[in-house]
mmCIF file of N, CA and C in Angstrom:
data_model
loop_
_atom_site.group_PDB
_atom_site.id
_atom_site.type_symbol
_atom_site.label_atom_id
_atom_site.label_comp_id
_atom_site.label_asym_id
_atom_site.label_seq_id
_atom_site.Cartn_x
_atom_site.Cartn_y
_atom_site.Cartn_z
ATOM 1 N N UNK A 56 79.009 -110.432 32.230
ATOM 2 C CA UNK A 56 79.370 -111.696 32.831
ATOM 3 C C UNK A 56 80.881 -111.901 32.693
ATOM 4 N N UNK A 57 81.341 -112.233 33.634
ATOM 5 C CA UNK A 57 83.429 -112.374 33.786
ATOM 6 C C UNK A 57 83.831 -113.864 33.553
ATOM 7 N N UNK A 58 84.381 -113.928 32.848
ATOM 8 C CA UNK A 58 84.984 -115.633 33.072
ATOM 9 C C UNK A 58 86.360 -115.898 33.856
ATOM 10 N N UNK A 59 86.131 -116.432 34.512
ATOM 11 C CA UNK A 59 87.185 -117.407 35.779
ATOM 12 C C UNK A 59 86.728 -116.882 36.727
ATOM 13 N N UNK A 60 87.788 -116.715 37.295
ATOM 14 C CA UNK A 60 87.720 -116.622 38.999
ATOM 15 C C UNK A 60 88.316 -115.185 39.375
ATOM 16 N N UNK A 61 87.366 -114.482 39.513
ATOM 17 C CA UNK A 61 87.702 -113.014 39.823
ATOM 18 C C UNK A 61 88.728 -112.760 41.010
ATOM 19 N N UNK A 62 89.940 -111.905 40.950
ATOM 20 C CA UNK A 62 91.405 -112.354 41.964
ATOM 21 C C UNK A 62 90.598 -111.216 42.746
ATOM 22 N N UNK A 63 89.171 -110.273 43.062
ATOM 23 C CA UNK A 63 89.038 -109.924 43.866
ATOM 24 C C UNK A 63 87.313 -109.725 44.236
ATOM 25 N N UNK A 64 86.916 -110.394 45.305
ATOM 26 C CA UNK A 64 85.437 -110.324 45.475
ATOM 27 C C UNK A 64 84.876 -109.036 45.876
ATOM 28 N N UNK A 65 83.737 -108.497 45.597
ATOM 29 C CA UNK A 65 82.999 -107.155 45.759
ATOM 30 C C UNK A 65 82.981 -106.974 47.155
ATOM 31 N N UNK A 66 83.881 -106.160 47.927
ATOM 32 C CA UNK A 66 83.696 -105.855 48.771
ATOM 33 C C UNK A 66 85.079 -105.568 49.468
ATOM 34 N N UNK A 67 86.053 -106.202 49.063
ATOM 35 C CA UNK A 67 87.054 -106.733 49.866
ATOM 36 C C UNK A 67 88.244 -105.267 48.984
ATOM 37 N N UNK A 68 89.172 -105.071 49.470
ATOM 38 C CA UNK A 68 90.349 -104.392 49.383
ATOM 39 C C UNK A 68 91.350 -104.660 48.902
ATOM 40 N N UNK A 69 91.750 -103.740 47.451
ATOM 41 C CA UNK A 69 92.759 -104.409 47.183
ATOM 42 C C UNK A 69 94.218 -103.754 47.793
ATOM 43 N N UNK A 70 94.141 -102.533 48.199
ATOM 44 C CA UNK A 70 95.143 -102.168 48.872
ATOM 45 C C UNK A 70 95.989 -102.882 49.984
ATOM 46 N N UNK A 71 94.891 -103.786 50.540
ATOM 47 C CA UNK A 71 95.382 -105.423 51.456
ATOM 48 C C UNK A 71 96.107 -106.327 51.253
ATOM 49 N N UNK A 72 95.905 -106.477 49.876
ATOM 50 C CA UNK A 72 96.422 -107.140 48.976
ATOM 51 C C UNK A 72 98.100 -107.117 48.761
ATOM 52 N N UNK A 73 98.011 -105.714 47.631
ATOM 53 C CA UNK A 73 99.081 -105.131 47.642
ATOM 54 C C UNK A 73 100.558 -104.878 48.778
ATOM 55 N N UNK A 74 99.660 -104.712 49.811
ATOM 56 C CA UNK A 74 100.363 -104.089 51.294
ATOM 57 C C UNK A 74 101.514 -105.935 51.584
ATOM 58 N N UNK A 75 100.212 -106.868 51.825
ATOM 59 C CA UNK A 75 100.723 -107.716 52.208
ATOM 60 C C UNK A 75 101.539 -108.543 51.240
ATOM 61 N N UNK A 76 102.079 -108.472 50.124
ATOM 62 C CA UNK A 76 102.347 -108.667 49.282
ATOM 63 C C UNK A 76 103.922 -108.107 48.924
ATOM 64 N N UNK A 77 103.700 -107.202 49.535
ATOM 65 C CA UNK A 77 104.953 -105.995 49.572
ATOM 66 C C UNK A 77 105.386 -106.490 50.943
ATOM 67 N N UNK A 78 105.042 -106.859 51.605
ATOM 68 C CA UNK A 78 105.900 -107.151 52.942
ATOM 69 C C UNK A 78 106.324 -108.139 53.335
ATOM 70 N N UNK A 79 106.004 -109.552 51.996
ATOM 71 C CA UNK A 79 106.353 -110.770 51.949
ATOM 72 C C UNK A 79 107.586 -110.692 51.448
ATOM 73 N N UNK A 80 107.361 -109.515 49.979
ATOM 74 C CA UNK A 80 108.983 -109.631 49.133
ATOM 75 C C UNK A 80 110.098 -108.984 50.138
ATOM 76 N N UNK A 81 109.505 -108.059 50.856
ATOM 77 C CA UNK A 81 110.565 -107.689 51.998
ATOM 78 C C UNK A 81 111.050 -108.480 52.837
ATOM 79 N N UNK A 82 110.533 -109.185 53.531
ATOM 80 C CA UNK A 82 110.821 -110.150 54.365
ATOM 81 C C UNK A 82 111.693 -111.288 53.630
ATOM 82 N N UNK A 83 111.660 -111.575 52.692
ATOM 83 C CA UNK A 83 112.223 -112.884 51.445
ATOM 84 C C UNK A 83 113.147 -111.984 51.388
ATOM 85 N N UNK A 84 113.437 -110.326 50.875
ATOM 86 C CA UNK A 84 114.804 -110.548 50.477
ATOM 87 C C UNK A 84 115.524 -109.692 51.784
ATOM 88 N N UNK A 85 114.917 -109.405 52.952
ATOM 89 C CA UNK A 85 115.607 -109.247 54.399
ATOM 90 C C UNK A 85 116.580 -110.176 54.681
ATOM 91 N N UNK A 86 115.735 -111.778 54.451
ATOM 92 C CA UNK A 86 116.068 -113.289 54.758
ATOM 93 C C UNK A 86 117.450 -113.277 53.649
ATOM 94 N N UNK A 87 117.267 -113.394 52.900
ATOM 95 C CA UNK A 87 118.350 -113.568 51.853
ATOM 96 C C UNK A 87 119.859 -112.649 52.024
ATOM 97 N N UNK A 88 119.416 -111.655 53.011
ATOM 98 C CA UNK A 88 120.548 -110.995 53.001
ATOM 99 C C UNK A 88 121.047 -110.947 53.982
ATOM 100 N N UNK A 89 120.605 -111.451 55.223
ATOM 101 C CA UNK A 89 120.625 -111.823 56.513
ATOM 102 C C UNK A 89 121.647 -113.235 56.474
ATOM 103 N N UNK A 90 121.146 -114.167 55.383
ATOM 104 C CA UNK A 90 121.565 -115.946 55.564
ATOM 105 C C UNK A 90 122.595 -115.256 54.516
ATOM 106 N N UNK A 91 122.848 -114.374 54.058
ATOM 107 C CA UNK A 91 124.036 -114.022 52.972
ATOM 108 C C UNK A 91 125.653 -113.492 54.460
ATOM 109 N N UNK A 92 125.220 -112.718 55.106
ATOM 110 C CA UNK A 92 126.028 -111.919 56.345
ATOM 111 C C UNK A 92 126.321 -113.539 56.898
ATOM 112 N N UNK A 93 125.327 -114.389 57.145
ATOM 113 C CA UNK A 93 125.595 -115.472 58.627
ATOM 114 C C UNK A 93 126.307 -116.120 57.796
ATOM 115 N N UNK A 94 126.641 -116.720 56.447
ATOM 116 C CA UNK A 94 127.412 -117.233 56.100
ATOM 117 C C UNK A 94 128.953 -117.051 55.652
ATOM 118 N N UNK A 95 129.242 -115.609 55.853
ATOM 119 C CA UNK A 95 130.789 -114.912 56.217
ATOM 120 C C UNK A 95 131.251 -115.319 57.293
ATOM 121 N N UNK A 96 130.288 -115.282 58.185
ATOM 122 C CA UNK A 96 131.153 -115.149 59.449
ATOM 123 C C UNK A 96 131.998 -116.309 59.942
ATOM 124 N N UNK A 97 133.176 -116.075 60.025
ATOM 125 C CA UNK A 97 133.983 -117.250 60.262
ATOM 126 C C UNK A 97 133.064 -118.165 61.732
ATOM 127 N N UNK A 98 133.364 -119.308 62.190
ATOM 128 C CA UNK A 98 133.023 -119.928 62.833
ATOM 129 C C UNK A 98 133.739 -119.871 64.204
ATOM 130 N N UNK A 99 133.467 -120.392 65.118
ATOM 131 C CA UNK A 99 134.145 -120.617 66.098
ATOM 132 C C UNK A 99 135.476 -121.358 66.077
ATOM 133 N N UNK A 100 135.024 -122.722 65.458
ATOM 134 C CA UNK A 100 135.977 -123.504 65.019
ATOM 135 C C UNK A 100 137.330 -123.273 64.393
ATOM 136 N N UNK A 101 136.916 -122.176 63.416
ATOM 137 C CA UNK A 101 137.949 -121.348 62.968
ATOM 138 C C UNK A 101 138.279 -120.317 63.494
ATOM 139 N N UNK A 102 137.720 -119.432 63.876
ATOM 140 C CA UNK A 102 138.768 -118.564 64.859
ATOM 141 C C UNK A 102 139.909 -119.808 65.723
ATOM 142 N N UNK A 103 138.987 -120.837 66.494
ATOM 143 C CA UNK A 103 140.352 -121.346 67.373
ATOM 144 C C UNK A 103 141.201 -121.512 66.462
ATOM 145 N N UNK A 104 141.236 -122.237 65.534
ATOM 146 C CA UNK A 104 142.296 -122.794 64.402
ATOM 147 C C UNK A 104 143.076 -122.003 64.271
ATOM 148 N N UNK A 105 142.604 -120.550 63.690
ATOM 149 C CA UNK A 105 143.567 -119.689 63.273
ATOM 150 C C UNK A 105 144.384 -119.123 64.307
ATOM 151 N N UNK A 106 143.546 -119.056 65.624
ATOM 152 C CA UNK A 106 144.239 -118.709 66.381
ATOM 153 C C UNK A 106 145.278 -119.855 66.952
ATOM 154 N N UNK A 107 145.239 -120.843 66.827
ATOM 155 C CA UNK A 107 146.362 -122.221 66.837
ATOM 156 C C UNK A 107 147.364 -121.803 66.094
ATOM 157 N N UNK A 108 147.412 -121.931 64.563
ATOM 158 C CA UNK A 108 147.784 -121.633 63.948
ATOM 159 C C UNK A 108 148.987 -120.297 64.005
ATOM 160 N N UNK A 109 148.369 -119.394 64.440
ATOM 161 C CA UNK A 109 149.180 -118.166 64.864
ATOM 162 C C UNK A 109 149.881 -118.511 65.722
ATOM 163 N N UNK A 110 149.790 -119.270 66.843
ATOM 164 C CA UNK A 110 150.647 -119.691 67.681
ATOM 165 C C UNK A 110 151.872 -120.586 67.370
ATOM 166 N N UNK A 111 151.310 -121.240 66.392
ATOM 167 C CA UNK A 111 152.608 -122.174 65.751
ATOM 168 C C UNK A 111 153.710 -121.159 65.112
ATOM 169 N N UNK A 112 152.965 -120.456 64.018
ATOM 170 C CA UNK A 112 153.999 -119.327 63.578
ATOM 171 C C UNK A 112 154.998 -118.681 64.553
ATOM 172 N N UNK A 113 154.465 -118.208 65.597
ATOM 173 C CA UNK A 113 155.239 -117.544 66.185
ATOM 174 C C UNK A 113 156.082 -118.567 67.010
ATOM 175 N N UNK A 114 155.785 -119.707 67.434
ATOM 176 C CA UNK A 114 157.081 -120.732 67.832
ATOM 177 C C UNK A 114 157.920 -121.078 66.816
ATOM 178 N N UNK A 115 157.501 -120.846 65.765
ATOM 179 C CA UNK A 115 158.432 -121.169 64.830
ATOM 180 C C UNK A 115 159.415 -120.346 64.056
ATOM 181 N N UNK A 116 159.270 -119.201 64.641
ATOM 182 C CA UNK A 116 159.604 -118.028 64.164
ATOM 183 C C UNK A 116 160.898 -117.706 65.952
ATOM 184 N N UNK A 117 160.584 -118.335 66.390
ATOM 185 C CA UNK A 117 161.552 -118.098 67.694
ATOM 186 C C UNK A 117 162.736 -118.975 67.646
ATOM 187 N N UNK A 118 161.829 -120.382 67.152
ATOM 188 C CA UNK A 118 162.962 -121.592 67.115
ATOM 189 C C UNK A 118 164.080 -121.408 65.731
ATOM 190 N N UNK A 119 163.472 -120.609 64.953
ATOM 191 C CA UNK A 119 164.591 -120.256 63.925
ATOM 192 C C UNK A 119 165.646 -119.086 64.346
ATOM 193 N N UNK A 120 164.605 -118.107 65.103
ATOM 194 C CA UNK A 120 165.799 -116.891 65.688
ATOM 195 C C UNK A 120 166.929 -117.954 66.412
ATOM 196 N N UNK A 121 166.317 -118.637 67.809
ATOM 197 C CA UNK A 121 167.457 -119.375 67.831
ATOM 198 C C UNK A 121 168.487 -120.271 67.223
ATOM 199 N N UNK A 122 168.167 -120.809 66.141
ATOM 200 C CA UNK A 122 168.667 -121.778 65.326
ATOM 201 C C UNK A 122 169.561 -120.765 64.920
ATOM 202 N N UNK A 123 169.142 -120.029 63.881
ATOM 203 C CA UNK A 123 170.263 -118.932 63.612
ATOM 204 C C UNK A 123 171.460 -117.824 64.660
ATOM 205 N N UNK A 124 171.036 -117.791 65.525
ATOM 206 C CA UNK A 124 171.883 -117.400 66.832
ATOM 207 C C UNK A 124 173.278 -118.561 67.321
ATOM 208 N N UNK A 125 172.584 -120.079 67.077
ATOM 209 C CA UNK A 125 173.713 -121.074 67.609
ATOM 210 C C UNK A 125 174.131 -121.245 66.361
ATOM 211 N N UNK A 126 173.645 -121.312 65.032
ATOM 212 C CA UNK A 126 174.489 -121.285 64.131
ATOM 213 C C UNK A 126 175.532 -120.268 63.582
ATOM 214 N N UNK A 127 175.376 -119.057 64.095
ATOM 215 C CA UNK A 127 176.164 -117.412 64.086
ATOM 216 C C UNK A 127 177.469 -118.227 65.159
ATOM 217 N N UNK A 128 176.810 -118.342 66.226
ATOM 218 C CA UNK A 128 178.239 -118.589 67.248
ATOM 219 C C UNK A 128 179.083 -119.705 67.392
ATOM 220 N N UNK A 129 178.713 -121.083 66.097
ATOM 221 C CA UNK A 129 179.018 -122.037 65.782
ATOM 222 C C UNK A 129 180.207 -121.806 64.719
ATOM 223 N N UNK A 130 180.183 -120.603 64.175
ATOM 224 C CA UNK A 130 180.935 -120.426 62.855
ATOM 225 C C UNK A 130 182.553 -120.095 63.178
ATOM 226 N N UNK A 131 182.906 -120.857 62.782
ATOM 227 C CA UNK A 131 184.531 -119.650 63.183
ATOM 228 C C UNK A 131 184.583 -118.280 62.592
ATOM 229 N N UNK A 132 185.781 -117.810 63.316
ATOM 230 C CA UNK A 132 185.781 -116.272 62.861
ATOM 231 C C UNK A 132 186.760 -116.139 61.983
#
């Protein structure tokens, strides 16, 4: 005579068991590594930004070449 609740009734498979069991923890840590990748990826939002951003640099990087050009030919000799 067994006491509790037997985790498998006479008849049934435990290899079923096992199988599906194994393809839950796969799937859980597929998921986990999947929502791990989607959360690197920069956003849209940020690409534009950065790409804003880059654009400022480089105006600002022109307006100084010039700044320094009228200040070169501003100087006496």
């Amino acid at each position: 005579m067994t006491v509790g609740i037997p985790l498998v009734h006479e008849g049934e498979d435990v290899n079923a068991y096992i199988l599906m069991s194994t393809f839950v923890a796969l799937n859980l840590f597929i998921a986990v590594v999947v929502n791990a990748m989607h959360e690197n990826e920069p956003s849209a939002a940020e690409l534009q930004t950065q790409a804003e951003l880059n654009a400022v640099r480089q105006e600002l990087a022109a307006l100084n070449a010039k700044l320094d050009q009228l200040l070169l030919r501003d100087q006496p000799s």
